[in-house]
Amino acid sequence: MALLSLSLGFRGAKDFFHLLTGLTTINIYSLIYKYIYIIFLMKADIIVIGGGHAGCEAAAAAARIGVKTILITHKFETIGQMSCNPAIGGVGKSHLVKEIDAADGIMARCADRAAIHLKVLNSSKGPAVRATRAQADRGLYKKSVQKELKNLENLEIVEGEVTDFGIQNNQIGSVTVGESKILKAQKVILTTGTFLNGKLFTGMDNNEGGRVGDNSSKKLAEKLRNIDFSVGRLKTGTPPRIHKDSINWEILEEQKGDVPRPTISFLSDQSIHPKQVPCFITRTNEKTHEIIISDLYRSPMFSGKIEGVGPRYCPSIEDKIFRFKDKKSHQIFIEPEGLNSELIYPNGISTSLPKDCQEKFVRSIEGFESAKITQYGYAVEYDFFDPRELHETLETRKIKNLYFAGQINGTTGYEEAAAQGLVAGANAALSFLGKDPWTPSREESYLGVLIDDLVTLGTKEPYRMFTSRSEHRLILREDNADQRITEKAYKVGLVSESRYKIFSEKKNKIIKEKDKLAKLFLRPEDEKIYSSLKIKEPKSATSFLDLLKRPDLDFQDLAKAFSIETPDNDIVFDIETNQRYSGYIKRQMDEIEKMKKNRNAHIPSNFDYSNVKGLSAEITQKLSKVEPKTLAQAWRIPGITPAAISALMVYLKRNETETADKNARGSTREP
């Protein structure tokens, strides 16, 4: 795959011919063709703008489907860069990453190759909310992403800054790189992250940029504003980085990774992981809080210099202390940035306070008394566009063939960005090929929850995924993402033949194992078996599968009692979970089917929700405020429960029946 720098123009010819050294004749012709295709014809089927997590996933998806794709980025070396926290996964987020992986995306594989500390969060809770999190080595992750992209046959990477769009009759057809170089394209995917009109704030100081060391995209932001998209400002931030040798590790609480180690990708095993290291925990204290409170007037967020709304679920340390005055301390996770890095990421003290204040409050924290700050924390304020102006494919409604993905749509986090990139890249490629779009539903995926929430409800703050955003959490577990996504993604061309073969083999193993277990019975006369299981004598023959529904029995217990071989862990977990929660799963499936039948049920304008029995005051208030037009829209409002939807559905049906009866009586009345 060729890497081109449009800023160099033909002065890069010397470097190009150096690439020919050692290549076969066929490879030389192929490479020359690629350069001619990009430099002289200046066109591609799809252009992806931005080399962050959304851009990488979008470019990879389009290329896998078989469409010629160009990824344009300021600098090749920053592709796949983790601008903030060097971690992948977490509650809700890991579900997205698993689904990306199930569609053969690159994020999970790269995370596994870079994972230096792995944990399953909520491991003591039910399987629906368990989430895998990988602390990553920044350098290894970036290197892995770049390698994945280099190996894609249909992808070229161009260095440069996109400064303009070629739009005619509300349809995009080209982009301008630098001052004058025009690249034609059938589809364009914009994944600009925090770079659109980005500003960096540390105390009263501010300057333009999308992150430290990189310029903002002002020209592109101005062009988009002129198109008359609904624009807003959001804010995110990052903590100061601390040199590891200046931390007193001996007094800190150590936090080791899980044993056995989990993996993010369905294809990975533990052998892919690099060396594992521990993380540590410390806390802020009353002195820390006093220092921060006394300097709040110097915070750009509190002084009014920052207008954008920050993430509610990941606030800055000054925001946390201001909002939660009753809390005497806040937890800080001390996370290494890499195996060979000198830097430590103190997760939990994101800040935009002045440098001298950062020095003081950091050194007031236990273990950080002699901390040396290598990079001060800062806030980033940037443009985003109302995602309600997008189709479910993430194509903009105002400009045909232009797609938005990532933080430009108001989301926060690598995982949310990558998920949008996957969907946008796939749909741009499918549209180019004249095929039907791929729009996963919220009933089958967190991808669907994410996209549906954005395009239906929009957002006023940086949107973050949580398992609580889904009405069907028990069905949408991270462990079964491949069974929900892979086959459908394969049909649209996202999943390779080899990947699909691996999935099919696993699926067949589950089917065969369940068939085998369904034929194994515990009978009243099998005293030896039920005695070993320490359960009462069964009244009738009960299958192995039905025994798994009991909370006091697990697969290992039964396998030992029945003297059968235990299959692979992922097979065991799948069967055990689906059997144990089969009643709840059936209930959710029934709700989904019921909603599918009634999703388009019309809700009258100015509807009085107080008349509906069973709705709480909070839900009544939410419905009255949003004024959904259909039952499906009502269900998508955060906080609206399945029970509330059922009550509303019954009321609407009763009203509809009563109205129909009245009309029928009226039509038969004698004149």
XYZ file of C-alpha atoms in Angstrom:
671
model
C 0.000 0.000 0.000
C 1.372 3.374 -0.986
C 1.728 6.336 1.364
C 1.565 9.662 -0.423
C 2.234 13.199 0.784
C 0.358 15.736 -1.300
C 2.210 18.524 0.446
C 5.409 17.303 -1.264
C 3.849 16.959 -4.724
C 6.272 15.597 -7.325
C 9.271 16.386 -5.131
C 8.515 13.017 -3.550
C 9.379 11.234 -6.811
C 12.869 10.396 -5.578
C 11.423 8.670 -2.499
C 8.954 6.833 -4.719
C 11.668 5.310 -6.903
C 13.563 4.229 -3.790
C 10.531 2.072 -2.992
C 11.056 0.136 -6.215
C 14.334 -1.358 -4.991
C 14.099 -5.087 -4.509
C 10.554 -5.443 -5.877
C 9.511 -7.929 -8.555
C 8.375 -6.638 -11.950
C 4.724 -7.363 -11.087
C 5.005 -5.469 -7.807
C 6.695 -2.528 -9.527
C 3.872 -2.232 -12.088
C 1.292 -2.515 -9.310
C 2.985 0.206 -7.272
C 3.359 2.507 -10.298
C -0.330 2.027 -11.090
C -1.312 2.996 -7.544
C 0.771 6.187 -7.685
C -0.590 7.132 -11.102
C -4.145 6.412 -9.901
C -3.801 8.783 -6.954
C -1.429 11.484 -8.217
C -2.595 11.909 -11.799
C -6.230 10.850 -11.805
C -6.736 12.269 -8.308
C -9.829 10.253 -7.509
C -11.120 7.424 -5.369
C -14.421 5.672 -4.801
C -14.448 6.689 -1.147
C -12.409 9.279 0.721
C -12.137 9.112 4.510
C -10.937 12.279 6.242
C -9.174 11.757 9.566
C -6.875 9.024 10.899
C -8.418 8.641 14.363
C -10.414 5.656 15.562
C -13.505 6.498 13.483
C -11.465 7.160 10.339
C -9.393 3.996 10.657
C -12.446 1.799 11.142
C -14.340 3.550 8.304
C -11.453 3.173 5.860
C -10.895 -0.459 6.847
C -14.601 -1.306 6.465
C -14.906 0.261 3.012
C -11.705 -1.431 1.845
C -12.817 -4.848 3.145
C -16.046 -4.592 1.189
C -13.876 -4.109 -1.906
C -14.133 -0.403 -2.682
C -11.085 1.725 -3.587
C -10.573 3.979 -0.569
C -8.259 6.857 0.322
C -7.633 7.823 3.936
C -6.446 11.428 4.297
C -4.652 12.347 7.511
C -2.402 15.221 8.601
C 0.446 12.858 9.503
C 0.754 9.116 8.959
C 2.602 8.752 12.270
C -0.494 9.860 14.233
C -2.845 7.254 12.718
C -4.374 5.206 15.537
C -3.106 7.568 18.201
C -4.764 7.363 21.607
C -5.148 11.060 22.306
C -6.425 10.642 25.848
C -6.678 7.548 28.049
C -4.566 4.613 26.776
C -7.326 2.055 27.266
C -9.957 0.210 25.251
C -13.222 -1.140 26.627
C -15.205 -0.712 29.820
C -18.905 -0.911 30.645
C -20.944 -0.500 27.459
C -17.813 0.368 25.505
C -16.466 -3.192 25.384
C -19.824 -4.302 23.974
C -19.261 -1.934 21.051
C -15.684 -3.156 20.559
C -16.799 -6.795 20.558
C -19.422 -5.963 17.921
C -16.821 -4.141 15.821
C -14.646 -7.231 16.106
C -17.572 -9.487 15.169
C -17.790 -7.474 11.924
C -14.033 -8.073 11.398
C -13.081 -4.541 12.464
C -9.572 -3.785 13.671
C -9.949 -2.208 17.135
C -10.225 -5.382 19.243
C -7.297 -7.153 17.588
C -5.103 -4.084 18.011
C -6.171 -3.725 21.643
C -5.180 -7.330 22.363
C -1.748 -6.853 20.782
C -1.194 -3.776 22.945
C -2.923 -4.875 26.194
C -0.612 -4.633 29.212
C -3.320 -4.898 31.904
C -6.658 -6.677 31.449
C -9.699 -6.913 33.687
C -13.329 -7.969 33.444
C -15.385 -5.261 35.136
C -18.561 -6.229 37.021
C -17.371 -9.838 37.071
C -19.464 -10.534 40.190
C -22.631 -9.297 38.457
C -24.765 -10.765 35.693
C -23.314 -11.458 32.228
C -25.248 -8.579 30.628
C -23.160 -5.911 32.406
C -19.784 -7.629 32.481
C -17.256 -5.690 30.451
C -13.663 -6.297 29.409
C -11.167 -3.430 29.696
C -7.610 -3.360 28.363
C -4.983 -0.891 29.493
C -2.919 -0.454 26.339
C 0.626 0.439 25.410
C 0.146 3.592 23.306
C 3.007 2.808 20.952
C 2.039 -0.826 20.426
C -1.593 0.076 19.758
C -0.722 2.737 17.202
C 1.789 0.444 15.507
C -0.805 -2.331 15.293
C -3.449 -0.051 13.752
C -1.005 1.243 11.148
C 0.029 -2.312 10.258
C -3.615 -3.378 9.853
C -4.270 -0.492 7.454
C -1.076 -1.061 5.471
C -2.117 -4.645 4.800
C -5.497 -3.710 3.292
C -5.527 -4.203 -0.466
C -8.008 -1.471 -1.412
C -6.695 1.290 0.834
C -4.254 4.128 0.141
C -3.164 6.706 2.695
C -2.530 10.350 1.823
C -0.892 12.927 4.076
C -2.364 16.407 3.939
C -5.032 18.751 5.288
C -8.492 18.828 3.736
C -9.481 22.482 3.380
C -12.595 22.404 1.203
C -15.346 20.298 -0.340
C -16.576 20.232 -3.907
C -20.373 20.376 -3.601
C -22.860 20.819 -6.418
C -26.640 20.472 -6.218
C -26.329 19.427 -2.555
C -24.067 16.527 -3.485
C -20.380 16.123 -2.629
C -18.009 15.052 -5.407
C -14.500 16.023 -4.327
C -12.273 17.356 -1.558
C -9.464 19.886 -1.695
C -6.197 18.982 0.024
C -3.920 21.869 0.949
C -4.397 24.993 -1.141
C -5.380 23.535 -4.488
C -5.031 19.764 -4.925
C -8.454 18.275 -5.692
C -9.314 14.614 -5.147
C -12.538 13.388 -6.710
C -14.668 10.859 -4.844
C -18.077 9.244 -5.042
C -18.453 9.216 -1.242
C -16.750 11.202 1.517
C -16.638 10.244 5.210
C -15.705 13.002 7.647
C -14.136 11.857 10.936
C -12.470 14.957 12.333
C -12.536 14.121 16.059
C -11.885 17.205 18.196
C -10.103 19.065 15.398
C -13.010 21.079 13.941
C -12.366 24.626 15.121
C -10.604 23.074 18.124
C -9.259 25.180 20.993
C -6.996 24.016 23.820
C -7.358 25.565 27.290
C -5.005 25.523 30.274
C -6.042 28.188 32.762
C -6.497 31.526 31.049
C -4.179 30.459 28.208
C -5.754 29.066 25.058
C -4.621 28.310 21.548
C -5.928 26.549 18.468
C -5.548 22.793 18.168
C -7.285 19.438 18.227
C -4.782 18.052 20.725
C -1.333 19.100 21.951
C 1.044 19.335 18.995
C -1.607 19.255 16.262
C -3.423 22.124 14.551
C -7.185 22.489 14.417
C -9.181 22.301 11.162
C -10.456 25.869 10.924
C -11.032 26.052 7.183
C -13.045 22.857 7.153
C -15.066 23.993 10.161
C -15.900 27.271 8.406
C -16.954 25.410 5.251
C -19.301 23.148 7.226
C -20.833 26.092 9.061
C -21.535 27.725 5.696
C -23.456 24.631 4.599
C -25.860 25.476 7.412
C -25.546 22.321 9.489
C -26.854 22.743 13.050
C -23.614 23.299 14.940
C -22.771 23.249 18.641
C -19.707 23.215 20.873
C -18.613 20.391 23.149
C -15.695 19.974 25.508
C -13.461 17.156 26.598
C -10.247 17.111 28.574
C -7.192 15.206 29.673
C -5.178 14.980 32.921
C -1.574 15.999 33.462
C 0.979 13.276 32.682
C 3.416 12.357 35.441
C 6.921 10.932 35.181
C 6.870 7.446 36.669
C 10.154 7.892 38.602
C 8.673 10.793 40.589
C 5.858 8.663 42.096
C 6.113 6.940 45.496
C 4.838 3.522 44.420
C 5.413 1.830 47.787
C 2.521 3.575 49.538
C 0.013 3.078 46.718
C -2.633 0.363 46.410
C -1.661 -2.142 43.733
C -4.256 -3.435 41.297
C -3.285 -6.541 39.341
C -4.876 -7.738 36.138
C -7.183 -10.759 35.966
C -5.930 -14.336 35.942
C -6.744 -15.996 33.625
C -6.505 -13.023 31.293
C -9.499 -12.171 29.129
C -9.165 -11.142 25.490
C -11.029 -8.463 23.557
C -11.172 -10.102 20.113
C -12.983 -13.367 19.485
C -9.918 -14.426 17.471
C -7.282 -13.738 20.136
C -5.740 -15.852 22.854
C -3.413 -14.907 25.718
C -0.287 -15.547 23.649
C -0.936 -12.353 21.682
C -0.583 -10.147 24.765
C 2.658 -8.339 25.591
C 4.137 -8.260 29.112
C 1.549 -7.557 31.831
C 2.010 -4.828 34.439
C -0.049 -3.705 37.450
C -1.984 -0.463 37.830
C -2.340 1.423 41.110
C -4.944 3.444 42.990
C -4.746 6.630 45.048
C -7.271 9.311 46.033
C -7.650 13.042 46.260
C -8.089 14.483 49.755
C -9.472 17.551 51.530
C -6.266 19.513 50.886
C -6.516 18.712 47.158
C -10.083 19.975 47.143
C -9.188 23.186 48.991
C -6.474 24.000 46.443
C -8.823 23.431 43.520
C -11.790 25.319 45.026
C -9.578 28.327 45.771
C -8.507 28.480 42.116
C -11.866 27.806 40.433
C -12.087 31.424 39.266
C -9.007 30.721 37.109
C -10.618 27.696 35.458
C -11.702 28.426 31.863
C -14.757 26.270 32.451
C -15.943 28.304 35.443
C -14.792 31.693 34.151
C -16.895 31.347 31.003
C -14.045 31.043 28.497
C -15.260 27.546 27.579
C -18.797 27.497 26.226
C -18.968 23.818 25.264
C -20.638 21.182 27.429
C -18.372 18.552 28.936
C -19.036 14.825 29.475
C -21.344 14.260 32.451
C -19.952 10.805 33.203
C -16.279 11.757 32.947
C -16.067 15.286 34.374
C -12.921 17.237 35.143
C -11.632 17.082 38.722
C -12.687 20.698 39.332
C -16.189 19.912 38.108
C -16.392 16.813 40.326
C -15.298 18.709 43.412
C -17.701 21.567 42.699
C -20.687 19.295 42.022
C -20.051 16.784 44.801
C -19.091 19.011 47.699
C -20.039 16.337 50.244
C -17.357 13.925 48.966
C -14.054 14.209 50.797
C -12.063 12.279 48.163
C -12.203 10.934 44.631
C -10.488 7.789 43.332
C -7.590 8.027 40.873
C -6.435 5.084 38.754
C -2.716 5.298 38.067
C -2.151 3.750 34.661
C 1.085 3.264 32.686
C 1.131 4.642 29.129
C 3.347 1.833 27.870
C 5.986 -0.753 28.707
C 8.802 1.537 27.590
C 7.139 4.834 28.446
C 8.213 7.072 31.298
C 4.733 8.564 31.498
C 1.865 7.749 33.830
C -1.769 8.571 33.123
C -3.602 9.546 36.356
C -7.140 8.609 35.354
C -9.606 10.745 37.318
C -7.956 14.164 37.463
C -8.700 15.578 34.021
C -8.292 19.337 34.343
C -7.887 22.669 32.582
C -6.731 24.587 35.655
C -3.596 26.784 35.387
C -0.218 25.069 35.429
C 0.795 26.334 38.877
C -2.495 25.068 40.343
C -1.986 21.682 38.699
C 1.456 21.481 40.298
C -0.008 22.215 43.746
C -3.043 19.958 43.701
C -1.197 16.999 42.109
C 1.492 17.121 44.816
C -1.159 17.147 47.535
C -2.216 13.613 46.520
C -0.784 10.579 48.317
C 2.085 9.114 46.327
C 2.409 12.233 44.174
C 4.190 14.418 46.739
C 7.254 14.731 44.478
C 5.421 14.297 41.189
C 7.057 15.719 38.085
C 4.466 16.808 35.515
C 5.715 16.165 31.978
C 2.583 17.478 30.209
C -0.063 19.648 31.819
C -3.739 18.773 31.613
C -5.909 20.749 29.244
C -9.454 21.006 27.913
C -10.418 20.809 24.241
C -13.441 22.664 22.884
C -14.589 21.783 19.377
C -17.459 21.921 16.881
C -19.974 19.115 16.544
C -23.046 18.809 14.354
C -26.531 17.717 15.354
C -26.668 13.978 14.565
C -30.434 14.228 14.038
C -29.497 15.615 10.611
C -28.121 12.181 9.653
C -29.731 9.105 8.157
C -29.242 5.792 9.995
C -26.461 5.073 7.502
C -24.697 8.209 8.897
C -25.045 9.967 5.548
C -25.994 13.616 6.057
C -29.527 14.605 5.078
C -28.434 17.959 3.632
C -25.498 16.800 1.478
C -25.786 13.562 -0.468
C -22.793 11.163 -0.326
C -21.299 12.955 2.711
C -21.075 10.876 5.903
C -20.183 11.916 9.466
C -18.629 9.579 12.060
C -17.119 10.052 15.517
C -16.948 13.089 17.754
C -18.285 15.287 14.965
C -21.630 13.634 15.864
C -21.376 14.549 19.541
C -19.968 11.326 20.997
C -17.013 10.822 23.310
C -14.623 7.889 23.458
C -12.552 5.778 21.096
C -15.086 2.957 21.067
C -18.106 5.078 20.138
C -16.061 6.721 17.374
C -14.840 3.402 15.955
C -18.380 1.987 15.984
C -19.653 4.914 13.920
C -16.694 4.613 11.577
C -17.527 0.969 10.925
C -21.165 1.771 10.112
C -20.329 4.828 7.967
C -17.566 3.032 6.043
C -19.740 0.000 5.372
C -22.715 2.052 4.207
C -20.670 4.358 1.996
C -19.182 1.284 0.280
C -22.534 -0.477 -0.053
C -24.155 2.665 -1.460
C -21.337 3.027 -4.009
C -21.909 -0.579 -5.090
C -25.660 0.000 -5.365
C -26.458 -2.414 -2.532
C -28.861 -2.162 0.387
C -27.538 -0.371 3.500
C -26.358 -2.123 6.675
C -28.097 -0.586 9.671
C -27.969 -2.856 12.742
C -31.082 -2.406 14.872
C -31.056 -1.510 18.559
C -32.761 -4.849 19.271
C -29.735 -6.760 17.960
C -26.720 -4.595 18.850
C -25.195 -1.722 20.755
C -24.162 -0.405 17.342
C -27.876 -0.007 16.711
C -28.480 1.584 20.117
C -25.707 4.111 19.494
C -26.803 5.116 15.992
C -30.500 5.135 16.865
C -29.970 7.300 19.949
C -27.914 9.797 17.957
C -30.074 10.166 14.846
C -33.367 10.075 16.759
C -32.683 11.959 19.987
C -29.490 13.888 19.255
C -27.319 14.936 22.184
C -26.592 18.059 24.219
C -23.510 16.610 25.897
C -20.779 14.209 24.779
C -22.612 10.900 24.304
C -21.120 7.888 26.050
C -22.323 4.299 25.744
C -23.570 2.435 28.824
C -25.338 -0.915 29.045
C -28.256 0.951 30.660
C -28.962 2.635 27.297
C -30.237 -0.667 25.914
C -33.698 -2.060 26.629
C -32.439 -5.568 25.829
C -29.243 -5.893 27.836
C -29.555 -9.605 28.525
C -29.644 -10.350 24.812
C -26.885 -7.879 23.902
C -24.034 -9.353 25.928
C -20.402 -8.894 24.948
C -19.849 -12.668 24.863
C -22.454 -13.276 22.121
C -21.599 -10.303 19.867
C -20.284 -12.630 17.157
C -23.542 -14.616 17.080
C -25.522 -11.398 16.725
C -23.322 -9.622 14.178
C -20.903 -11.845 12.236
C -23.303 -13.603 9.875
C -25.078 -10.380 8.880
C -21.764 -8.552 8.474
C -20.481 -11.417 6.320
C -23.459 -11.069 3.982
C -22.627 -7.407 3.293
C -18.945 -8.172 2.665
C -17.365 -6.926 5.914
C -16.220 -10.329 7.147
C -13.597 -12.387 5.323
C -14.116 -16.009 4.321
C -11.494 -17.202 6.812
C -13.075 -15.222 9.644
C -16.531 -16.520 8.764
C -15.256 -20.092 8.716
C -13.962 -19.720 12.287
C -17.325 -18.318 13.369
C -19.260 -21.092 11.641
C -17.153 -23.751 13.342
C -17.881 -22.220 16.741
C -21.587 -21.949 15.962
C -21.719 -25.604 14.891
C -19.898 -26.678 18.068
C -22.531 -24.916 20.192
C -25.374 -26.576 18.265
C -23.800 -30.052 18.499
C -23.012 -29.629 22.203
C -26.566 -28.512 22.987
C -27.980 -31.453 21.016
C -25.771 -33.827 23.004
C -26.735 -32.283 26.352
C -30.439 -32.344 25.484
C -30.192 -36.143 25.242
C -28.549 -36.561 28.663
C -31.141 -37.047 31.424
C -31.097 -37.179 35.179
C -33.746 -39.696 36.266
C -35.215 -40.457 39.702
C -33.290 -43.754 39.779
C -29.902 -42.005 39.198
C -29.226 -41.599 42.923
C -25.459 -41.536 42.468
C -25.661 -38.479 40.169
C -28.098 -36.336 42.133
C -26.347 -37.212 45.401
C -23.035 -36.003 43.995
C -24.771 -32.792 42.893
C -26.301 -32.424 46.397
C -29.790 -31.884 45.011
C -33.111 -33.557 45.751
C -34.326 -36.563 43.803
C -35.965 -35.312 40.562
C -39.670 -36.084 40.181
C -39.193 -36.908 36.521
C -36.418 -37.166 33.947
C -34.672 -33.804 33.562
C -32.206 -32.998 30.782
C -28.713 -31.626 31.325
C -29.821 -28.393 29.616
C -32.793 -27.940 31.956
C -30.579 -28.593 34.976
C -28.414 -25.655 33.870
C -31.367 -23.344 34.558
C -30.845 -23.928 38.267
C -28.702 -21.176 39.883
C -27.048 -23.686 42.239
C -25.609 -25.807 39.415
C -23.011 -24.963 36.781
C -21.665 -26.724 33.707
C -18.563 -28.054 35.437
C -20.600 -29.658 38.235
C -22.897 -31.383 35.767
C -20.111 -32.460 33.422
C -18.333 -34.136 36.310
C -21.506 -35.820 37.594
C -22.442 -37.093 34.119
C -18.814 -38.074 33.363
C -18.623 -36.136 30.096
C -15.857 -34.029 28.563
C -16.117 -30.247 29.046
C -15.902 -28.224 25.789
C -14.038 -24.923 25.310
C -14.744 -22.131 27.809
C -16.563 -19.904 25.303
C -18.882 -22.774 24.346
C -19.576 -23.528 28.020
C -20.274 -19.895 28.847
C -22.651 -19.480 25.917
C -24.714 -22.568 26.720
C -24.719 -21.967 30.461
C -25.755 -18.306 30.175
C -28.500 -18.894 27.617
C -29.977 -21.712 29.680
C -29.731 -19.949 33.040
C -31.419 -16.804 31.758
C -33.676 -18.476 29.210
C -36.865 -17.238 30.882
C -35.705 -13.620 30.911
C -34.334 -13.894 27.384
C -37.654 -15.257 26.122
C -39.468 -12.378 27.799
C -37.189 -9.844 26.112
C -37.601 -11.557 22.749
C -41.384 -11.439 23.167
C -41.156 -7.708 23.970
C -39.069 -7.156 20.845
C -41.587 -8.977 18.663
C -44.443 -7.043 20.252
C -42.633 -3.761 19.633
C -41.881 -4.692 16.020
C -45.606 -5.176 15.431
C -46.547 -1.921 17.147
C -43.487 0.293 16.589
C -45.319 2.559 14.129
C -48.353 3.047 16.372
C -49.147 6.765 16.154
C -49.207 8.942 19.288
C -51.525 11.957 18.835
C -50.065 15.439 19.179
C -50.635 17.123 22.561
C -51.214 13.674 24.053
C -51.935 13.763 27.804
C -49.678 11.088 29.326
C -51.142 11.649 32.797
C -54.186 9.666 31.637
C -52.100 6.514 31.185
C -52.219 4.333 34.299
C -48.896 2.862 35.405
C -46.629 5.723 34.271
C -44.468 7.310 36.943
C -44.315 11.091 37.283
C -40.740 11.053 35.921
C -41.657 9.040 32.814
C -44.774 11.159 32.237
C -42.592 14.274 32.357
C -40.025 12.836 29.908
C -42.674 11.779 27.393
C -44.454 15.139 27.613
C -41.188 16.993 27.023
C -39.985 14.958 24.002
C -43.457 14.478 22.450
C -42.629 11.294 20.470
C -44.691 10.746 17.339
C -44.670 6.934 17.475
C -44.367 4.195 20.057
C -40.910 3.302 18.705
C -39.683 6.858 19.287
C -41.108 6.807 22.818
C -39.165 3.630 23.584
C -35.913 5.238 22.489
C -36.130 8.001 25.082
C -33.510 7.324 27.794
C -35.134 6.131 31.002
C -38.368 4.894 29.419
C -38.918 1.345 30.676
C -40.475 -1.636 28.842
C -43.276 -1.580 31.441
C -44.068 2.042 30.570
C -44.159 1.196 26.859
C -46.504 -1.726 27.526
C -48.864 0.549 29.502
C -48.778 3.147 26.733
C -49.346 0.473 24.074
C -52.421 -0.889 25.893
C -53.840 2.634 26.314
C -53.336 3.520 22.636
C -54.898 0.245 21.476
C -57.896 0.738 23.761
C -58.308 4.302 22.486
C -58.043 3.107 18.893
C -60.694 0.419 19.483
C -63.059 2.868 21.205
C -62.655 5.386 18.368
C -63.310 2.692 15.767
C -66.450 1.576 17.636
C -67.754 5.150 17.815
C -67.141 5.662 14.101
C -68.867 2.382 13.308
C -71.917 3.316 15.384
C -72.003 6.747 13.749
C -71.908 5.317 10.218
C -74.890 3.009 10.854
C -77.140 5.679 12.442
C -80.308 6.467 10.493
C -80.589 9.974 9.043
